[in-house]
Amino acid sequence: MEDTAIVTTINLPNSLTSPEADSAVLEVTGGASLSGQVAVSGAKNSALVVMAGALLSGQPCRIRNIPHLVDIERMGEVLAALGVGLQRQGDSLEIDARSIAHTQAPYDLVSRLRASFFVIGPLLARMGEARIPLPGGCAIGARPVELHVRGLQAMGANVHIDHGTVHACVPGRRSRLQGAKIYLDYPSVGATETLMMAATLAEGETIIENAAQEPEVTDLANFCRSMGARIQGAGTNTIAIAGVPSLHSTDFGIIPDRIEAGTFLVAGAMTRSEISLCPVIPEHLTALIAKLQEVGGQVLVEGPNRLRYVPGATLNPVDLQTGPFPGFPTDMQAQFMALMAVAQGSSIITETVFENRLGHVAELNRMGADIRINGSCAIIKGVPRLSGAPVLATDLRASAALVLAGLAAEGTTLIQGLHHLDRGYENLEGKLQQLGAQLARKPGV
Ligand code: UD1
């Protein structure tokens, strides 16, 4: 790969990073039917961890299909704080981690982006030490990191937590982590990714059992393999990594975002509209597609990377519970609940991944939904129609659920808390407008 000038910021449109983004309101006028094709962006969760993974290589890497999102900007800031060079051109990002000046990530950055904790694995593997603040909880749960820590300890790292920061180092004169057999109590996506990255440069073989099988884990494995890592079994519950002394440069494209694609499929169902999506990897959406078909719509696979949603005559209620991949994704739970709020009957949605991910229920109820919470279950009685109201987005996927509810509601919905939306959806308004939706961002008061 060509060497490039090093800059330490990624440029996002001002509208995403300005303080106005926090106070702005999204005005959604319900009732429009949608049609046309949506271009799905690169997967946020994959891009974030692949950016962290670029720390493993002593040569510059190019990553393509990076979405323009606040979370990506924040991960860029974390890498820049470590002394890594970044240069963005359109959807491409060059990361030059030939030299890593610091092994400590600043608290104010990590606290704003939980995924930035995942740099602990590659930093420790490459530099022999890492000091990363605990990311803390967030709106959807406490989100501890003990599975990451225990796995790194099993690989020979000394890890202790002091004043809210995780200090990890490879002890003694050994410069490399040691391969280990690691069983995860829960198939955590982040822990699987942290440990897989750390193991690529370890001495000997690491086996991760009960590993997460999410497509983003497989994408990260493919990225690492493209740099020379030896990884087998990603996408299954057992991943084997044979450590190598160093990794080289790569030019790698991120997979399409299955959650963004899923959100548009649900938009089609809620507005009873025919929508097609491209690019998309249908196998990443199997659980959602099955549920949408139970609801009464058809999801047609039109070629290897294109899906079409065709609405049915009814919106049947369906029960579901979220779970690790290939189960129903927790990141689609809020959007699917918005759909069930207008289904013809009652349904139960059970959240099993995060302990506090039902913040959207109160907001959907403000729009006329009839949803009761019982522990981790939401009992939803479908209503004939929602009505527009002022609402507050409580987290990223909750914000998408409110947009979907607004599209199907009678009247106007005013959504506050758009900084959540901007974390994870690239140009959602523009893409929906292209399909014929009526929505616009208004400055806050
Ligand atoms: C990732 C995704 C997030 C998605 C989630 C589950 C990124 C950047 N984020 O988050 O969008 O909702 O997967 O699909 O990829 N847990 C522990 N101890 C640990 C680690 C996790 O108890 O050490 C718990 C968490 O609190 C949570 C559950 O395990 O209840 C799942 O978390 P995990 O799979 O780790 O999610 P993330 O990697 O944080």
Short mmCIF file of C-alpha atoms and ligand atoms in Angstrom, two decimals:
data_model
loop_
_atom_site.label_atom_id
_atom_site.label_comp_id
_atom_site.label_asym_id
_atom_site.label_seq_id
_atom_site.Cartn_x
_atom_site.Cartn_y
_atom_site.Cartn_z
CA MET A 1 0.00 0.00 0.00
CA GLU A 2 1.17 3.54 -0.74
CA ASP A 3 2.27 5.61 2.20
CA THR A 4 0.02 8.58 2.78
CA ALA A 5 0.23 11.83 4.67
CA ILE A 6 -0.79 11.33 8.25
CA VAL A 7 -3.59 13.36 9.76
CA THR A 8 -5.18 12.69 13.06
CA THR A 9 -8.81 13.46 12.44
CA ILE A 10 -11.57 12.02 10.35
CA ASN A 11 -13.83 14.59 8.80
CA LEU A 12 -17.53 14.18 9.35
CA PRO A 13 -20.22 16.50 8.03
CA ASN A 14 -20.56 19.41 10.49
CA SER A 15 -24.20 18.58 11.01
CA LEU A 16 -23.21 15.43 12.91
CA THR A 17 -20.63 16.88 15.24
CA SER A 18 -22.02 20.35 15.94
CA PRO A 19 -23.74 21.04 19.27
CA GLU A 20 -26.94 21.67 17.30
CA ALA A 21 -27.09 17.92 16.56
CA ASP A 22 -27.88 17.43 20.25
CA SER A 23 -30.75 19.89 20.39
CA ALA A 24 -32.17 19.32 16.90
CA VAL A 25 -35.53 17.63 16.46
CA LEU A 26 -36.60 15.21 13.75
CA GLU A 27 -40.07 15.97 12.46
CA VAL A 28 -41.70 12.90 10.94
CA THR A 29 -45.05 13.17 9.17
CA GLY A 30 -46.71 9.80 9.12
CA GLY A 31 -48.78 8.12 6.47
CA ALA A 32 -46.57 8.30 3.37
CA SER A 33 -46.04 5.03 1.58
CA LEU A 34 -42.47 4.25 0.59
CA SER A 35 -40.96 2.78 -2.55
CA GLY A 36 -37.59 2.36 -4.19
CA GLN A 37 -34.16 1.07 -3.33
CA VAL A 38 -31.95 1.74 -0.33
CA ALA A 39 -28.15 1.68 -0.46
CA VAL A 40 -27.03 -0.02 2.75
CA SER A 41 -23.89 1.41 4.39
CA GLY A 42 -20.95 -0.45 5.87
CA ALA A 43 -21.54 -2.16 9.22
CA LYS A 44 -20.87 0.17 12.15
CA ASN A 45 -19.96 -2.58 14.61
CA SER A 46 -17.64 -4.23 12.16
CA ALA A 47 -15.94 -0.98 11.15
CA LEU A 48 -15.35 -0.01 14.79
CA VAL A 49 -13.60 -3.22 15.73
CA VAL A 50 -11.67 -3.46 12.47
CA MET A 51 -10.34 0.04 13.19
CA ALA A 52 -9.12 -1.26 16.56
CA GLY A 53 -7.70 -4.32 14.80
CA ALA A 54 -5.56 -2.12 12.56
CA LEU A 55 -3.40 -1.51 15.66
CA LEU A 56 -2.14 -5.07 15.25
CA SER A 57 -0.29 -4.27 12.05
CA GLY A 58 3.10 -2.59 11.85
CA GLN A 59 2.21 -1.44 8.33
CA PRO A 60 -0.49 0.99 7.11
CA CYS A 61 -3.90 -0.52 6.33
CA ARG A 62 -6.73 0.68 4.11
CA ILE A 63 -10.29 -0.06 5.20
CA ARG A 64 -13.12 0.54 2.72
CA ASN A 65 -16.88 0.93 3.15
CA ILE A 66 -16.52 2.83 6.43
CA PRO A 67 -19.81 4.58 7.27
CA HIS A 68 -19.92 8.29 8.19
CA LEU A 69 -21.01 8.11 11.80
CA VAL A 70 -20.26 9.82 15.09
CA ASP A 71 -19.14 6.49 16.62
CA ILE A 72 -16.58 6.06 13.84
CA GLU A 73 -15.32 9.59 14.43
CA ARG A 74 -14.92 8.78 18.12
CA MET A 75 -13.00 5.59 17.46
CA GLY A 76 -10.77 7.66 15.17
CA GLU A 77 -10.16 10.06 18.05
CA VAL A 78 -9.16 7.18 20.32
CA LEU A 79 -6.67 5.86 17.76
CA ALA A 80 -5.32 9.38 17.19
CA ALA A 81 -4.81 9.74 20.96
CA LEU A 82 -2.60 6.63 20.81
CA GLY A 83 -0.47 8.42 18.21
CA VAL A 84 -1.81 6.53 15.20
CA GLY A 85 -2.18 8.27 11.82
CA LEU A 86 -5.58 8.33 10.14
CA GLN A 87 -6.65 9.66 6.80
CA ARG A 88 -10.15 9.47 5.46
CA GLN A 89 -11.13 9.79 1.81
CA GLY A 90 -14.80 9.20 1.12
CA ASP A 91 -15.68 5.77 2.43
CA SER A 92 -12.02 4.73 2.76
CA LEU A 93 -9.90 5.07 5.85
CA GLU A 94 -6.14 4.64 6.00
CA ILE A 95 -4.81 3.71 9.40
CA ASP A 96 -1.08 3.93 9.95
CA ALA A 97 -0.10 2.28 13.23
CA ARG A 98 3.57 1.80 12.33
CA SER A 99 4.36 3.67 15.48
CA ILE A 100 2.10 3.71 18.52
CA ALA A 101 3.21 6.55 20.79
CA HIS A 102 0.92 5.87 23.77
CA THR A 103 -0.61 2.79 25.31
CA GLN A 104 -3.12 4.69 27.44
CA ALA A 105 -6.51 5.74 26.09
CA PRO A 106 -8.04 8.90 27.58
CA TYR A 107 -11.11 8.48 29.78
CA ASP A 108 -13.13 11.26 28.15
CA LEU A 109 -12.91 9.43 24.81
CA VAL A 110 -13.49 5.85 26.06
CA SER A 111 -16.46 6.95 28.18
CA ARG A 112 -18.18 8.26 25.04
CA LEU A 113 -17.68 5.09 23.00
CA ARG A 114 -17.86 1.74 24.73
CA ALA A 115 -16.43 -0.11 21.73
CA SER A 116 -13.16 1.80 22.13
CA PHE A 117 -12.40 -0.46 25.12
CA PHE A 118 -11.78 -3.17 22.52
CA VAL A 119 -8.38 -1.58 21.68
CA ILE A 120 -7.10 -3.29 24.83
CA GLY A 121 -6.55 -6.59 22.97
CA PRO A 122 -4.52 -5.33 20.01
CA LEU A 123 -2.58 -2.80 22.11
CA LEU A 124 -1.56 -5.43 24.64
CA ALA A 125 -0.61 -7.93 21.92
CA ARG A 126 1.44 -5.44 19.93
CA MET A 127 2.95 -3.23 22.66
CA GLY A 128 2.99 -5.53 25.70
CA GLU A 129 0.89 -3.09 27.73
CA ALA A 130 -2.38 -1.19 27.66
CA ARG A 131 -4.13 1.12 30.10
CA ILE A 132 -7.77 1.57 29.18
CA PRO A 133 -10.42 3.22 31.38
CA LEU A 134 -13.44 1.06 32.18
CA PRO A 135 -16.11 2.18 29.74
CA GLY A 136 -18.85 2.17 32.38
CA GLY A 137 -22.50 1.32 31.88
CA CYS A 138 -24.80 2.85 29.33
CA ALA A 139 -28.51 3.42 28.76
CA ILE A 140 -29.17 -0.27 28.00
CA GLY A 141 -27.25 -2.00 30.80
CA ALA A 142 -24.24 -2.22 33.12
CA ARG A 143 -22.09 -3.86 30.44
CA PRO A 144 -19.15 -5.24 32.46
CA VAL A 145 -15.89 -6.36 30.81
CA GLU A 146 -14.82 -9.24 33.07
CA LEU A 147 -14.91 -11.73 30.18
CA HIS A 148 -12.34 -9.63 28.28
CA VAL A 149 -10.17 -9.37 31.40
CA ARG A 150 -10.32 -13.06 32.35
CA GLY A 151 -9.44 -14.10 28.80
CA LEU A 152 -6.42 -11.80 28.68
CA GLN A 153 -5.28 -13.16 32.06
CA ALA A 154 -5.59 -16.71 30.70
CA MET A 155 -3.19 -15.59 27.94
CA GLY A 156 -0.60 -14.66 30.57
CA ALA A 157 -1.33 -10.94 30.97
CA ASN A 158 -1.13 -9.26 34.35
CA VAL A 159 -4.33 -7.29 34.65
CA HIS A 160 -5.47 -5.12 37.52
CA ILE A 161 -8.06 -2.41 37.83
CA ASP A 162 -6.99 0.75 39.57
CA HIS A 163 -8.89 4.03 39.86
CA GLY A 164 -11.31 2.96 37.14
CA THR A 165 -8.64 2.01 34.62
CA VAL A 166 -7.73 -1.48 33.43
CA HIS A 167 -3.94 -1.87 33.47
CA ALA A 168 -2.76 -4.85 31.44
CA CYS A 169 0.78 -5.92 30.67
CA VAL A 170 2.73 -8.91 29.46
CA PRO A 171 4.91 -9.75 32.49
CA GLY A 172 8.62 -10.47 32.82
CA ARG A 173 10.92 -10.69 29.88
CA ARG A 174 8.39 -12.40 27.65
CA SER A 175 7.33 -9.96 24.99
CA ARG A 176 4.31 -11.89 23.77
CA LEU A 177 1.04 -13.12 25.14
CA GLN A 178 0.76 -16.91 25.38
CA GLY A 179 -1.84 -18.95 23.52
CA ALA A 180 -4.53 -20.38 25.84
CA LYS A 181 -7.74 -22.35 25.91
CA ILE A 182 -10.51 -19.93 26.85
CA TYR A 183 -14.14 -20.75 27.58
CA LEU A 184 -16.46 -17.73 27.59
CA ASP A 185 -19.31 -17.98 30.11
CA TYR A 186 -21.42 -16.03 27.60
CA PRO A 187 -20.77 -15.60 23.86
CA SER A 188 -19.93 -11.91 24.23
CA VAL A 189 -19.25 -10.19 20.91
CA GLY A 190 -16.75 -7.74 22.37
CA ALA A 191 -14.89 -10.33 24.46
CA THR A 192 -14.61 -12.68 21.47
CA GLU A 193 -13.23 -9.82 19.37
CA THR A 194 -10.79 -8.59 22.04
CA LEU A 195 -9.40 -12.08 22.63
CA MET A 196 -9.26 -13.03 18.96
CA MET A 197 -7.27 -9.89 18.17
CA ALA A 198 -4.93 -10.44 21.13
CA ALA A 199 -4.36 -14.06 20.09
CA THR A 200 -3.26 -13.21 16.54
CA LEU A 201 0.14 -12.05 17.84
CA ALA A 202 0.42 -14.45 20.79
CA GLU A 203 2.92 -17.26 21.06
CA GLY A 204 1.18 -20.58 20.30
CA GLU A 205 -2.44 -21.51 19.75
CA THR A 206 -5.51 -19.96 21.37
CA ILE A 207 -8.90 -21.66 21.34
CA ILE A 208 -11.95 -19.58 22.20
CA GLU A 209 -14.92 -21.76 23.13
CA ASN A 210 -18.50 -20.54 23.34
CA ALA A 211 -17.35 -17.72 21.07
CA ALA A 212 -19.79 -15.18 19.62
CA GLN A 213 -20.84 -16.09 16.06
CA GLU A 214 -21.99 -12.64 14.92
CA PRO A 215 -21.11 -11.69 11.32
CA GLU A 216 -19.02 -8.80 12.67
CA VAL A 217 -16.77 -11.33 14.46
CA THR A 218 -16.30 -13.16 11.17
CA ASP A 219 -15.58 -9.88 9.39
CA LEU A 220 -12.92 -9.03 11.97
CA ALA A 221 -11.40 -12.50 11.55
CA ASN A 222 -11.33 -12.00 7.77
CA PHE A 223 -9.66 -8.62 8.25
CA CYS A 224 -7.02 -10.14 10.52
CA ARG A 225 -6.51 -13.00 8.08
CA SER A 226 -6.01 -10.50 5.27
CA MET A 227 -3.08 -9.16 7.34
CA GLY A 228 -1.60 -12.65 7.72
CA ALA A 229 -3.29 -13.87 10.92
CA ARG A 230 -4.07 -17.58 11.19
CA ILE A 231 -7.66 -17.92 12.36
CA GLN A 232 -10.07 -20.80 11.86
CA GLY A 233 -13.66 -21.30 12.91
CA ALA A 234 -14.85 -17.67 13.06
CA GLY A 235 -18.62 -17.75 12.63
CA THR A 236 -18.84 -20.95 14.71
CA ASN A 237 -18.73 -21.28 18.50
CA THR A 238 -15.09 -22.41 18.53
CA ILE A 239 -12.39 -20.19 17.11
CA ALA A 240 -8.77 -21.35 16.83
CA ILE A 241 -6.01 -18.79 16.39
CA ALA A 242 -2.38 -19.74 15.75
CA GLY A 243 -0.27 -16.76 16.77
CA VAL A 244 2.20 -15.19 14.32
CA PRO A 245 5.05 -12.75 15.14
CA SER A 246 3.70 -9.85 13.08
CA LEU A 247 0.92 -8.81 10.71
CA HIS A 248 1.24 -6.93 7.43
CA SER A 249 -0.65 -4.32 5.46
CA THR A 250 -4.08 -4.91 3.92
CA ASP A 251 -6.84 -3.36 1.84
CA PHE A 252 -10.14 -4.57 3.26
CA GLY A 253 -13.85 -3.84 2.68
CA ILE A 254 -16.37 -3.88 5.57
CA ILE A 255 -19.58 -5.96 5.24
CA PRO A 256 -22.94 -4.19 4.81
CA ASP A 257 -24.76 -3.23 8.01
CA ARG A 258 -27.33 -5.93 8.80
CA ILE A 259 -29.01 -3.77 11.44
CA GLU A 260 -29.44 -0.84 9.08
CA ALA A 261 -30.81 -3.26 6.45
CA GLY A 262 -33.13 -4.78 9.05
CA THR A 263 -34.38 -1.36 10.09
CA PHE A 264 -35.38 -0.62 6.46
CA LEU A 265 -37.11 -4.01 6.15
CA VAL A 266 -39.19 -3.14 9.20
CA ALA A 267 -39.87 0.31 7.69
CA GLY A 268 -41.32 -1.53 4.69
CA ALA A 269 -43.50 -3.66 6.96
CA MET A 270 -44.71 -0.72 9.05
CA THR A 271 -45.65 1.43 6.09
CA ARG A 272 -46.90 -1.57 4.04
CA SER A 273 -44.46 -0.61 1.30
CA GLU A 274 -42.33 -2.48 -1.18
CA ILE A 275 -38.65 -1.67 -0.66
CA SER A 276 -35.48 -3.19 -2.03
CA LEU A 277 -32.08 -3.18 -0.34
CA CYS A 278 -28.58 -3.48 -1.73
CA PRO A 279 -25.91 -4.46 -0.80
CA VAL A 280 -26.99 -6.89 1.88
CA ILE A 281 -25.92 -10.38 2.93
CA PRO A 282 -29.22 -12.26 3.37
CA GLU A 283 -27.69 -14.95 5.65
CA HIS A 284 -26.93 -12.21 8.19
CA LEU A 285 -30.66 -11.50 8.49
CA THR A 286 -32.11 -15.01 8.74
CA ALA A 287 -33.84 -14.59 12.13
CA LEU A 288 -35.39 -11.24 11.21
CA ILE A 289 -36.52 -12.46 7.79
CA ALA A 290 -38.22 -15.47 9.41
CA LYS A 291 -40.10 -13.18 11.81
CA LEU A 292 -41.11 -10.73 9.07
CA GLN A 293 -42.52 -13.65 7.10
CA GLU A 294 -44.51 -14.76 10.17
CA VAL A 295 -45.84 -11.20 10.34
CA GLY A 296 -47.21 -11.69 6.84
CA GLY A 297 -44.75 -9.99 4.49
CA GLN A 298 -42.45 -11.61 2.00
CA VAL A 299 -38.71 -11.05 1.94
CA LEU A 300 -37.42 -12.06 -1.47
CA VAL A 301 -33.76 -12.78 -2.08
CA GLU A 302 -33.01 -11.27 -5.48
CA GLY A 303 -29.44 -12.27 -6.14
CA PRO A 304 -26.50 -12.65 -3.79
CA ASN A 305 -26.66 -9.15 -2.30
CA ARG A 306 -30.18 -7.82 -2.83
CA LEU A 307 -33.39 -8.21 -0.85
CA ARG A 308 -36.91 -7.03 -1.62
CA TYR A 309 -39.61 -6.62 1.01
CA VAL A 310 -43.15 -7.19 -0.25
CA PRO A 311 -45.93 -6.40 2.25
CA GLY A 312 -48.72 -8.88 2.95
CA ALA A 313 -52.42 -8.24 3.52
CA THR A 314 -52.16 -8.55 7.32
CA LEU A 315 -49.75 -7.65 10.12
CA ASN A 316 -49.81 -10.76 12.29
CA PRO A 317 -48.54 -10.54 15.88
CA VAL A 318 -45.48 -12.71 16.58
CA ASP A 319 -43.57 -13.52 19.76
CA LEU A 320 -39.80 -13.46 19.87
CA GLN A 321 -36.85 -13.37 22.15
CA THR A 322 -33.52 -11.78 21.43
CA GLY A 323 -30.35 -13.85 21.62
CA PRO A 324 -26.77 -14.16 20.40
CA PHE A 325 -26.39 -14.77 16.64
CA PRO A 326 -27.97 -16.63 14.88
CA GLY A 327 -30.77 -15.65 17.27
CA PHE A 328 -32.89 -12.55 16.84
CA PRO A 329 -30.56 -9.53 17.25
CA THR A 330 -31.05 -7.35 20.31
CA ASP A 331 -30.14 -4.43 18.04
CA MET A 332 -33.42 -5.03 16.10
CA GLN A 333 -35.65 -5.48 19.16
CA ALA A 334 -36.83 -1.88 19.50
CA GLN A 335 -37.62 -1.52 15.78
CA PHE A 336 -39.54 -4.81 15.73
CA MET A 337 -41.49 -3.72 18.79
CA ALA A 338 -42.61 -0.58 16.93
CA LEU A 339 -43.97 -2.94 14.25
CA MET A 340 -45.74 -5.16 16.77
CA ALA A 341 -47.33 -2.03 18.26
CA VAL A 342 -49.53 -1.84 15.13
CA ALA A 343 -49.97 -5.61 14.58
CA GLN A 344 -53.43 -7.20 14.54
CA GLY A 345 -53.25 -8.88 17.95
CA SER A 346 -50.98 -9.35 20.96
CA SER A 347 -47.34 -10.34 21.01
CA ILE A 348 -44.57 -10.82 23.57
CA ILE A 349 -41.00 -9.68 23.02
CA THR A 350 -38.39 -10.88 25.52
CA GLU A 351 -35.02 -9.15 25.78
CA THR A 352 -32.36 -11.62 26.97
CA VAL A 353 -29.09 -9.91 25.99
CA PHE A 354 -29.22 -6.59 27.87
CA GLU A 355 -30.95 -6.05 31.20
CA ASN A 356 -32.32 -2.57 30.54
CA ARG A 357 -33.20 -2.32 26.89
CA LEU A 358 -36.87 -1.38 26.96
CA GLY A 359 -36.55 2.41 27.27
CA HIS A 360 -38.50 2.88 24.03
CA VAL A 361 -41.65 1.33 25.51
CA ALA A 362 -42.68 4.49 27.39
CA GLU A 363 -42.07 6.57 24.27
CA LEU A 364 -44.05 4.23 22.00
CA ASN A 365 -46.87 4.35 24.55
CA ARG A 366 -46.82 8.16 24.29
CA MET A 367 -47.66 7.58 20.63
CA GLY A 368 -50.71 5.50 21.53
CA ALA A 369 -49.11 2.05 21.67
CA ASP A 370 -50.39 -0.40 24.30
CA ILE A 371 -47.28 -2.06 25.76
CA ARG A 372 -46.74 -3.34 29.30
CA ILE A 373 -43.40 -4.38 30.73
CA ASN A 374 -43.06 -7.44 32.92
CA GLY A 375 -39.42 -7.95 33.86
CA SER A 376 -37.52 -8.44 30.61
CA CYS A 377 -40.74 -9.03 28.63
CA ALA A 378 -42.83 -6.52 26.76
CA ILE A 379 -46.45 -7.48 26.25
CA ILE A 380 -47.72 -5.63 23.22
CA LYS A 381 -51.37 -5.28 22.28
CA GLY A 382 -51.47 -4.07 18.70
CA VAL A 383 -53.49 -0.90 18.10
CA PRO A 384 -55.06 0.12 14.76
CA ARG A 385 -52.88 3.20 14.53
CA LEU A 386 -50.28 5.21 16.41
CA SER A 387 -50.59 8.97 16.76
CA GLY A 388 -47.76 11.45 16.33
CA ALA A 389 -46.35 12.95 19.55
CA PRO A 390 -43.18 14.56 20.91
CA VAL A 391 -40.85 11.74 22.00
CA LEU A 392 -37.32 11.27 23.28
CA ALA A 393 -34.84 8.76 21.88
CA THR A 394 -33.28 6.89 24.80
CA ASP A 395 -30.61 4.95 22.91
CA LEU A 396 -29.44 4.27 19.38
CA ARG A 397 -31.90 1.57 18.29
CA ALA A 398 -34.73 3.16 20.30
CA SER A 399 -34.25 6.26 18.16
CA ALA A 400 -34.71 4.17 14.99
CA ALA A 401 -37.84 2.58 16.47
CA LEU A 402 -39.34 6.03 17.05
CA VAL A 403 -38.59 7.06 13.46
CA LEU A 404 -40.36 3.92 12.22
CA ALA A 405 -43.30 4.53 14.56
CA GLY A 406 -43.49 8.11 13.28
CA LEU A 407 -43.63 6.94 9.66
CA ALA A 408 -46.68 4.80 10.44
CA ALA A 409 -48.39 7.22 12.84
CA GLU A 410 -51.21 9.64 12.17
CA GLY A 411 -49.92 13.23 12.29
CA THR A 412 -46.52 14.55 13.24
CA THR A 413 -43.92 13.00 15.54
CA LEU A 414 -41.13 15.16 16.95
CA ILE A 415 -38.10 13.12 17.99
CA GLN A 416 -35.51 14.55 20.38
CA GLY A 417 -32.19 12.98 21.38
CA LEU A 418 -30.90 12.70 17.81
CA HIS A 419 -27.29 12.29 18.94
CA HIS A 420 -28.22 8.64 19.49
CA LEU A 421 -29.41 8.29 15.89
CA ASP A 422 -26.26 9.93 14.53
CA ARG A 423 -24.07 7.44 16.40
CA GLY A 424 -25.20 4.58 14.23
CA TYR A 425 -27.29 5.40 11.15
CA GLU A 426 -25.63 7.01 8.15
CA ASN A 427 -27.95 9.58 6.59
CA LEU A 428 -31.13 7.82 7.74
CA GLU A 429 -33.25 10.87 6.95
CA GLY A 430 -31.84 11.24 3.44
CA LYS A 431 -32.32 7.55 2.67
CA LEU A 432 -35.92 7.58 3.94
CA GLN A 433 -36.66 10.80 2.04
CA GLN A 434 -35.46 9.12 -1.15
CA LEU A 435 -38.02 6.39 -0.53
CA GLY A 436 -40.76 9.04 -0.22
CA ALA A 437 -40.94 9.45 3.55
CA GLN A 438 -41.79 12.88 4.90
CA LEU A 439 -39.28 13.85 7.57
CA ALA A 440 -36.91 16.70 8.21
CA ARG A 441 -34.44 17.75 10.88
CA LYS A 442 -35.28 21.06 12.51
CA PRO A 443 -32.95 23.12 14.67
CA GLY A 444 -33.66 22.81 18.41
CA VAL A 445 -35.15 25.64 20.40
C1 UD1 B 1 -21.93 -5.69 20.68
C2 UD1 B 1 -22.48 -4.64 19.76
C3 UD1 B 1 -23.87 -4.20 20.20
C4 UD1 B 1 -24.77 -5.42 20.33
C5 UD1 B 1 -24.13 -6.47 21.22
C6 UD1 B 1 -24.93 -7.76 21.28
C7 UD1 B 1 -20.46 -3.52 19.05
C8 UD1 B 1 -19.65 -2.27 19.06
N1 UD1 B 1 -21.58 -3.50 19.77
O1 UD1 B 1 -21.79 -5.10 21.96
O2 UD1 B 1 -24.39 -3.32 19.19
O3 UD1 B 1 -26.01 -5.02 20.89
O4 UD1 B 1 -22.82 -6.80 20.72
O5 UD1 B 1 -25.14 -8.28 20.02
O6 UD1 B 1 -20.11 -4.48 18.41
N2 UD1 B 1 -21.21 -9.07 29.14
C9 UD1 B 1 -20.76 -9.40 30.41
N3 UD1 B 1 -19.39 -9.41 30.63
C10 UD1 B 1 -18.49 -9.10 29.65
C11 UD1 B 1 -18.97 -8.78 28.36
C12 UD1 B 1 -20.34 -8.77 28.14
O7 UD1 B 1 -21.54 -9.66 31.31
O8 UD1 B 1 -17.29 -9.13 29.92
C13 UD1 B 1 -22.67 -9.04 28.91
C14 UD1 B 1 -23.16 -7.63 28.55
O9 UD1 B 1 -23.35 -6.84 29.71
C15 UD1 B 1 -24.44 -7.93 27.82
C16 UD1 B 1 -24.12 -9.26 27.11
O10 UD1 B 1 -22.99 -9.81 27.76
O11 UD1 B 1 -25.49 -8.12 28.73
C17 UD1 B 1 -23.80 -9.10 25.63
O12 UD1 B 1 -22.73 -8.20 25.50
P1 UD1 B 1 -21.68 -8.27 24.31
O13 UD1 B 1 -22.02 -9.39 23.40
O14 UD1 B 1 -20.30 -8.23 24.90
O15 UD1 B 1 -21.98 -6.91 23.57
P2 UD1 B 1 -20.94 -5.82 23.09
O16 UD1 B 1 -19.76 -6.48 22.48
O17 UD1 B 1 -20.71 -4.82 24.16
#
